[in-house]
PDB file of C-alpha atoms and ligand atoms in Angstrom:
ATOM      1  CA  MET A   9       0.000   0.000   0.000  1.00 44.00           C
ATOM      2  CA  PRO A  10       1.493   3.416  -0.922  1.00 46.00           C
ATOM      3  CA  THR A  11       2.358   5.591   2.063  1.00 41.00           C
ATOM      4  CA  LYS A  12       0.407   8.839   2.244  1.00 44.00           C
ATOM      5  CA  ALA A  13       2.647  11.889   1.886  1.00 44.00           C
ATOM      6  CA  ILE A  14       2.492  14.149   4.938  1.00 43.00           C
ATOM      7  CA  LYS A  15       1.930  17.726   3.773  1.00 47.00           C
ATOM      8  CA  ARG A  16       3.822  20.204   5.929  1.00 48.00           C
ATOM      9  CA  SER A  17       4.482  23.900   5.537  1.00 51.00           C
ATOM     10  CA  PRO A  18       7.944  24.657   4.045  1.00 51.00           C
ATOM     11  CA  ARG A  19       8.627  26.656   7.224  1.00 63.00           C
ATOM     12  CA  VAL A  20       8.414  23.487   9.302  1.00 67.00           C
ATOM     13  CA  LYS A  21      11.872  22.332  10.435  1.00 71.00           C
ATOM     14  CA  PRO A  22      13.099  18.722  10.537  1.00 66.00           C
ATOM     15  CA  GLY A  23      11.791  16.929  13.625  1.00 67.00           C
ATOM     16  CA  GLN A  24       9.279  19.673  14.379  1.00 66.00           C
ATOM     17  CA  ARG A  25       5.951  18.607  15.926  1.00 67.00           C
ATOM     18  CA  GLU A  26       2.648  19.839  14.487  1.00 59.00           C
ATOM     19  CA  GLU A  27       1.919  22.050  17.489  1.00 61.00           C
ATOM     20  CA  GLU A  28       5.415  23.543  17.477  1.00 68.00           C
ATOM     21  CA  THR A  29       6.943  26.556  15.738  1.00 82.00           C
ATOM     22  CA  LEU A  30      10.582  27.753  15.731  1.00 93.00           C
ATOM     23  CA  ARG A  31      12.230  31.183  15.447  1.00 94.00           C
ATOM     24  CA  VAL A  32      15.794  31.471  14.157  1.00 97.00           C
ATOM     25  CA  LEU A  33      17.921  33.394  16.661  1.00 98.00           C
ATOM     26  CA  ILE A  34      21.395  32.875  15.148  1.00 98.00           C
ATOM     27  CA  SER A  35      21.812  31.709  11.563  1.00 98.00           C
ATOM     28  CA  HIS A  36      24.333  29.060  10.576  1.00 98.00           C
ATOM     29  CA  GLN A  37      26.192  31.689   8.546  1.00 98.00           C
ATOM     30  CA  ARG A  38      26.718  33.858  11.656  1.00 98.00           C
ATOM     31  CA  ILE A  39      27.731  30.795  13.686  1.00 98.00           C
ATOM     32  CA  ARG A  40      30.350  29.829  11.087  1.00 98.00           C
ATOM     33  CA  GLU A  41      31.893  33.291  11.059  1.00 98.00           C
ATOM     34  CA  ARG A  42      31.947  33.533  14.834  1.00 98.00           C
ATOM     35  CA  VAL A  43      33.466  30.057  15.255  1.00 98.00           C
ATOM     36  CA  ARG A  44      36.215  31.016  12.781  1.00 98.00           C
ATOM     37  CA  HIS A  45      37.036  34.138  14.818  1.00 98.00           C
ATOM     38  CA  MET A  46      36.975  32.192  18.082  1.00 98.00           C
ATOM     39  CA  ALA A  47      39.446  29.686  16.619  1.00 98.00           C
ATOM     40  CA  GLU A  48      41.770  32.532  15.569  1.00 98.00           C
ATOM     41  CA  GLU A  49      41.616  33.987  19.077  1.00 98.00           C
ATOM     42  CA  ILE A  50      42.367  30.605  20.675  1.00 98.00           C
ATOM     43  CA  ARG A  51      45.282  29.923  18.285  1.00 97.00           C
ATOM     44  CA  ARG A  52      46.706  33.391  19.043  1.00 97.00           C
ATOM     45  CA  ASP A  53      46.770  32.444  22.734  1.00 97.00           C
ATOM     46  CA  PHE A  54      48.223  28.969  22.079  1.00 96.00           C
ATOM     47  CA  PRO A  55      50.395  29.197  18.947  1.00 95.00           C
ATOM     48  CA  ASN A  56      52.215  25.979  18.031  1.00 90.00           C
ATOM     49  CA  GLU A  57      50.761  24.181  21.032  1.00 95.00           C
ATOM     50  CA  PRO A  58      48.809  20.898  20.933  1.00 98.00           C
ATOM     51  CA  ILE A  59      45.291  21.688  22.132  1.00 98.00           C
ATOM     52  CA  HIS A  60      43.235  18.976  23.817  1.00 98.00           C
ATOM     53  CA  LEU A  61      39.526  19.639  23.273  1.00 98.00           C
ATOM     54  CA  VAL A  62      37.189  18.260  25.918  1.00 98.00           C
ATOM     55  CA  GLY A  63      33.633  18.266  24.599  1.00 98.00           C
ATOM     56  CA  VAL A  64      30.700  18.114  26.975  1.00 98.00           C
ATOM     57  CA  LEU A  65      28.238  15.611  25.488  1.00 97.00           C
ATOM     58  CA  LYS A  66      26.018  15.851  23.676  1.00 96.00           C
ATOM     59  CA  GLY A  67      25.279  19.487  22.988  1.00 97.00           C
ATOM     60  CA  SER A  68      28.853  20.527  22.122  1.00 98.00           C
ATOM     61  CA  VAL A  69      29.398  17.981  19.343  1.00 98.00           C
ATOM     62  CA  LEU A  70      28.660  20.206  16.313  1.00 98.00           C
ATOM     63  CA  PHE A  71      30.441  23.208  17.828  1.00 98.00           C
ATOM     64  CA  LEU A  72      33.500  21.097  18.674  1.00 98.00           C
ATOM     65  CA  ALA A  73      33.612  19.594  15.180  1.00 98.00           C
ATOM     66  CA  ASP A  74      33.548  23.025  13.516  1.00 98.00           C
ATOM     67  CA  LEU A  75      35.939  24.606  16.015  1.00 98.00           C
ATOM     68  CA  ALA A  76      38.451  21.753  15.622  1.00 98.00           C
ATOM     69  CA  ARG A  77      38.517  22.213  11.837  1.00 97.00           C
ATOM     70  CA  GLU A  78      39.076  25.955  12.169  1.00 98.00           C
ATOM     71  CA  LEU A  79      41.816  25.634  14.813  1.00 97.00           C
ATOM     72  CA  GLY A  80      44.404  23.914  12.657  1.00 92.00           C
ATOM     73  CA  GLY A  81      47.681  22.715  14.193  1.00 95.00           C
ATOM     74  CA  GLU A  82      47.767  19.760  16.571  1.00 97.00           C
ATOM     75  CA  VAL A  83      44.366  19.067  18.109  1.00 98.00           C
ATOM     76  CA  SER A  84      43.045  16.036  19.994  1.00 98.00           C
ATOM     77  CA  PHE A  85      39.564  15.339  21.363  1.00 97.00           C
ATOM     78  CA  ASP A  86      37.978  13.679  24.341  1.00 98.00           C
ATOM     79  CA  PHE A  87      34.425  13.775  25.661  1.00 98.00           C
ATOM     80  CA  ILE A  88      32.729  13.801  29.036  1.00 98.00           C
ATOM     81  CA  SER A  89      29.035  13.346  29.722  1.00 97.00           C
ATOM     82  CA  VAL A  90      27.273  15.013  32.625  1.00 95.00           C
ATOM     83  CA  SER A  91      23.624  15.793  33.186  1.00 87.00           C
ATOM     84  CA  SER A  92      22.203  18.833  34.851  1.00 76.00           C
ATOM     85  CA  TYR A  93      18.897  18.926  33.019  1.00 56.00           C
ATOM     86  CA  GLY A  94      15.998  16.467  33.188  1.00 48.00           C
ATOM     87  CA  LYS A  95      13.621  16.026  30.287  1.00 46.00           C
ATOM     88  CA  GLY A  96      12.275  19.314  28.977  1.00 53.00           C
ATOM     89  CA  MET A  97      13.427  22.786  29.934  1.00 60.00           C
ATOM     90  CA  ASP A  98      13.839  22.626  33.712  1.00 59.00           C
ATOM     91  CA  SER A  99      17.172  22.199  35.433  1.00 60.00           C
ATOM     92  CA  THR A 100      17.362  19.734  38.295  1.00 60.00           C
ATOM     93  CA  GLY A 101      20.094  21.924  39.814  1.00 68.00           C
ATOM     94  CA  GLU A 102      22.337  18.878  40.354  1.00 81.00           C
ATOM     95  CA  VAL A 103      25.205  17.733  38.178  1.00 88.00           C
ATOM     96  CA  LYS A 104      25.831  14.025  37.719  1.00 90.00           C
ATOM     97  CA  MET A 105      28.655  12.371  35.751  1.00 93.00           C
ATOM     98  CA  ASN A 106      27.537   9.787  33.179  1.00 96.00           C
ATOM     99  CA  LYS A 107      30.849   9.234  31.361  1.00 97.00           C
ATOM    100  CA  ASP A 108      34.357  10.322  32.357  1.00 98.00           C
ATOM    101  CA  LEU A 109      37.213  11.239  30.012  1.00 98.00           C
ATOM    102  CA  ASP A 110      39.063   8.404  28.261  1.00 98.00           C
ATOM    103  CA  VAL A 111      42.583   9.812  28.753  1.00 97.00           C
ATOM    104  CA  SER A 112      44.479  11.819  31.369  1.00 98.00           C
ATOM    105  CA  ILE A 113      44.616  15.612  30.977  1.00 98.00           C
ATOM    106  CA  GLU A 114      47.687  16.020  33.209  1.00 98.00           C
ATOM    107  CA  GLY A 115      50.204  18.413  31.641  1.00 98.00           C
ATOM    108  CA  ARG A 116      48.000  19.151  28.618  1.00 98.00           C
ATOM    109  CA  SER A 117      46.582  22.413  27.297  1.00 98.00           C
ATOM    110  CA  VAL A 118      42.898  21.671  27.743  1.00 98.00           C
ATOM    111  CA  LEU A 119      40.028  23.578  26.179  1.00 98.00           C
ATOM    112  CA  VAL A 120      36.626  22.637  27.588  1.00 98.00           C
ATOM    113  CA  VAL A 121      34.046  23.008  24.819  1.00 98.00           C
ATOM    114  CA  GLU A 122      30.462  23.659  25.988  1.00 98.00           C
ATOM    115  CA  ASP A 123      27.325  24.416  23.983  1.00 98.00           C
ATOM    116  CA  ILE A 124      25.738  26.845  26.437  1.00 97.00           C
ATOM    117  CA  LEU A 125      26.418  28.483  29.783  1.00 97.00           C
ATOM    118  CA  ASP A 126      23.171  28.823  31.689  1.00 93.00           C
ATOM    119  CA  THR A 127      23.268  28.644  35.497  1.00 92.00           C
ATOM    120  CA  GLY A 128      26.977  27.761  35.222  1.00 94.00           C
ATOM    121  CA  LEU A 129      26.597  24.824  37.624  1.00 93.00           C
ATOM    122  CA  THR A 130      27.767  22.272  35.046  1.00 94.00           C
ATOM    123  CA  LEU A 131      30.871  24.246  34.155  1.00 96.00           C
ATOM    124  CA  LYS A 132      31.703  24.889  37.820  1.00 95.00           C
ATOM    125  CA  TYR A 133      31.513  21.135  38.496  1.00 95.00           C
ATOM    126  CA  LEU A 134      33.757  20.388  35.505  1.00 97.00           C
ATOM    127  CA  LEU A 135      36.358  23.025  36.338  1.00 97.00           C
ATOM    128  CA  VAL A 136      36.727  21.739  39.916  1.00 96.00           C
ATOM    129  CA  LEU A 137      37.043  18.168  38.593  1.00 97.00           C
ATOM    130  CA  PHE A 138      39.586  19.051  35.879  1.00 98.00           C
ATOM    131  CA  GLU A 139      41.745  21.404  38.035  1.00 98.00           C
ATOM    132  CA  GLU A 140      42.447  18.467  40.366  1.00 98.00           C
ATOM    133  CA  ARG A 141      43.876  16.536  37.400  1.00 98.00           C
ATOM    134  CA  LYS A 142      46.680  19.095  36.886  1.00 98.00           C
ATOM    135  CA  PRO A 143      46.370  20.233  33.272  1.00 98.00           C
ATOM    136  CA  LYS A 144      49.046  22.661  31.991  1.00 98.00           C
ATOM    137  CA  HIS A 145      46.317  25.115  30.960  1.00 98.00           C
ATOM    138  CA  LEU A 146      42.565  24.911  31.488  1.00 98.00           C
ATOM    139  CA  ARG A 147      40.421  27.177  29.309  1.00 98.00           C
ATOM    140  CA  VAL A 148      36.750  27.234  28.355  1.00 98.00           C
ATOM    141  CA  ALA A 149      35.013  27.937  25.041  1.00 98.00           C
ATOM    142  CA  VAL A 150      31.206  28.250  24.963  1.00 98.00           C
ATOM    143  CA  LEU A 151      29.079  28.924  21.942  1.00 98.00           C
ATOM    144  CA  LEU A 152      26.214  30.588  23.833  1.00 98.00           C
ATOM    145  CA  ASP A 153      26.016  32.434  27.121  1.00 98.00           C
ATOM    146  CA  LYS A 154      22.760  33.233  28.967  1.00 97.00           C
ATOM    147  CA  VAL A 155      24.434  35.684  31.336  1.00 94.00           C
ATOM    148  CA  GLU A 156      21.165  36.591  33.126  1.00 93.00           C
ATOM    149  CA  ARG A 157      20.678  33.037  34.398  1.00 91.00           C
ATOM    150  CA  ARG A 158      24.039  32.645  36.111  1.00 93.00           C
ATOM    151  CA  ILE A 159      24.112  31.151  39.622  1.00 92.00           C
ATOM    152  CA  ALA A 160      27.684  29.787  39.842  1.00 93.00           C
ATOM    153  CA  ASP A 161      30.638  32.170  39.693  1.00 94.00           C
ATOM    154  CA  VAL A 162      32.149  31.035  36.377  1.00 96.00           C
ATOM    155  CA  LYS A 163      33.117  32.691  33.107  1.00 95.00           C
ATOM    156  CA  ALA A 164      34.167  31.343  29.727  1.00 98.00           C
ATOM    157  CA  ASP A 165      37.495  32.440  28.218  1.00 98.00           C
ATOM    158  CA  TYR A 166      36.011  32.397  24.714  1.00 98.00           C
ATOM    159  CA  THR A 167      32.300  33.114  24.089  1.00 98.00           C
ATOM    160  CA  GLY A 168      30.433  32.880  20.801  1.00 98.00           C
ATOM    161  CA  PHE A 169      27.232  34.811  21.506  1.00 98.00           C
ATOM    162  CA  VAL A 170      25.559  36.279  24.579  1.00 98.00           C
ATOM    163  CA  ILE A 171      21.849  35.447  24.266  1.00 98.00           C
ATOM    164  CA  PRO A 172      18.677  36.430  26.162  1.00 96.00           C
ATOM    165  CA  ASN A 173      16.999  34.142  28.663  1.00 94.00           C
ATOM    166  CA  GLU A 174      15.117  31.943  26.197  1.00 93.00           C
ATOM    167  CA  PHE A 175      15.242  28.201  25.626  1.00 92.00           C
ATOM    168  CA  VAL A 176      17.188  27.492  22.449  1.00 96.00           C
ATOM    169  CA  VAL A 177      17.701  24.451  20.233  1.00 96.00           C
ATOM    170  CA  GLY A 178      19.720  23.559  17.163  1.00 97.00           C
ATOM    171  CA  TYR A 179      23.426  23.311  16.288  1.00 98.00           C
ATOM    172  CA  GLY A 180      23.767  20.538  18.880  1.00 98.00           C
ATOM    173  CA  LEU A 181      21.269  21.803  21.452  1.00 97.00           C
ATOM    174  CA  ASP A 182      18.118  19.763  22.063  1.00 95.00           C
ATOM    175  CA  TYR A 183      14.611  19.834  23.449  1.00 90.00           C
ATOM    176  CA  ASP A 184      13.902  16.264  24.640  1.00 87.00           C
ATOM    177  CA  GLU A 185      16.649  15.022  22.278  1.00 93.00           C
ATOM    178  CA  ARG A 186      15.099  16.670  19.213  1.00 91.00           C
ATOM    179  CA  TYR A 187      16.436  19.524  17.052  1.00 94.00           C
ATOM    180  CA  ARG A 188      20.162  18.882  17.595  1.00 97.00           C
ATOM    181  CA  ASN A 189      20.600  18.627  13.809  1.00 97.00           C
ATOM    182  CA  LEU A 190      19.230  22.083  12.969  1.00 96.00           C
ATOM    183  CA  PRO A 191      21.991  24.219  11.400  1.00 97.00           C
ATOM    184  CA  ASP A 192      20.714  27.425  13.087  1.00 98.00           C
ATOM    185  CA  VAL A 193      20.182  28.216  16.767  1.00 98.00           C
ATOM    186  CA  CYS A 194      16.427  28.703  17.254  1.00 97.00           C
ATOM    187  CA  VAL A 195      14.200  29.830  20.135  1.00 93.00           C
ATOM    188  CA  VAL A 196      11.505  27.450  21.428  1.00 88.00           C
ATOM    189  CA  ARG A 197       8.420  28.813  23.178  1.00 80.00           C
ATOM    190  CA  LEU A 198       5.622  26.952  24.935  1.00 64.00           C
ATOM    191  CA  GLY A 199       2.184  27.150  23.332  1.00 58.00           C
ATOM    192  CA  PRO A 200      -1.213  27.311  25.046  1.00 56.00           C
ATOM    193  CA  ARG A 201      -2.200  24.637  27.587  1.00 46.00           C
ATOM    194  CA  GLY A 202       1.393  23.459  27.989  1.00 49.00           C
ATOM    195  CA  LYS A 203       1.757  22.433  24.346  1.00 51.00           C
ATOM    196  CA  THR A 204       5.032  23.361  22.744  1.00 51.00           C
ATOM    197  CA  LYS A 205       4.637  26.211  20.283  1.00 48.00           C
ATOM    198  CA  ILE A 206       7.582  27.312  18.206  1.00 44.00           C
ATOM    199  CA  GLU A 207       7.369  30.405  15.999  1.00 48.00           C
ATOM    200  CA  ALA A 208       8.909  30.406  12.531  1.00 39.00           C
TER     201      ALA A 208
HETATM  202  P1  IMP B   8      23.991  25.013  33.326  1.00 57.98           P
HETATM  203  O1  IMP B   8      24.622  24.007  34.238  1.00 57.98           O
HETATM  204  O2  IMP B   8      22.709  25.536  33.929  1.00 57.98           O
HETATM  205  O3  IMP B   8      24.916  26.118  32.906  1.00 57.98           O
HETATM  206  O4  IMP B   8      23.471  24.247  32.053  1.00 57.98           O
HETATM  207  C1  IMP B   8      24.285  23.749  31.124  1.00 57.98           C
HETATM  208  C2  IMP B   8      23.561  22.718  30.289  1.00 57.98           C
HETATM  209  O5  IMP B   8      22.133  22.858  30.300  1.00 57.98           O
HETATM  210  C3  IMP B   8      23.956  22.897  28.854  1.00 57.98           C
HETATM  211  O6  IMP B   8      25.132  22.202  28.549  1.00 57.98           O
HETATM  212  C4  IMP B   8      22.735  22.384  28.115  1.00 57.98           C
HETATM  213  O7  IMP B   8      22.828  20.984  27.951  1.00 57.98           O
HETATM  214  C5  IMP B   8      21.566  22.681  29.038  1.00 57.98           C
HETATM  215  N1  IMP B   8      20.873  23.927  28.625  1.00 57.98           N
HETATM  216  C6  IMP B   8      20.848  25.107  29.254  1.00 57.98           C
HETATM  217  N2  IMP B   8      20.113  26.009  28.587  1.00 57.98           N
HETATM  218  C7  IMP B   8      19.667  25.373  27.480  1.00 57.98           C
HETATM  219  C8  IMP B   8      18.858  25.791  26.352  1.00 57.98           C
HETATM  220  O8  IMP B   8      18.415  26.937  26.212  1.00 57.98           O
HETATM  221  N3  IMP B   8      18.631  24.843  25.420  1.00 57.98           N
HETATM  222  C9  IMP B   8      19.100  23.568  25.489  1.00 57.98           C
HETATM  223  N4  IMP B   8      19.857  23.147  26.525  1.00 57.98           N
HETATM  224  C10 IMP B   8      20.141  24.043  27.508  1.00 57.98           C
END
């Protein structure tokens, strides 16, 4: 039996639910340019030095991949997985480790790569953990920073964009594991009666 084609508006994004709409906050073009400049800044600070990128899963994956390509020189990767958010948009306030690094960071020039700085609790937890492991340098690059939401006293060394206090998805960031593959960073808003509504 032939499958019935689902007609959707061309403004509907991949993975988008019927009751949802999305609004582009930062286009992929702007992200690419900013990531290129961030890489130049980082390489100016660490010329000719191997840089060990530590990506925080899963949100940082696309940012890390693009940043690594722009950095040039000797670059290695490792990943850590922590959770500070439950399902949906609310933080649990606690940070829990799900997966540790594969290799030691002792004596290395480490750049922690995060998708977004919100309360800062995740980054604070990671910096305390990594400092104890005696890296040569420990720096932080974040793509997005919601400065208004900060609880922990932490700052990134390299920041892509400061954004308002809105829940965002795309370019690695998710809402219940959806939207990570969007090329742009988009704002998600809740619709009436608790339904998710995302404006195009
Ligand atoms: P923090 O510990 O509150 O700074 O939160 C950091 C983590 O929360 C990020 O790495 C994201 O996984 C998640 N997060 C915070 N804000 C957003 C958002 O607007 N969209 C998607 N994930 C977010």
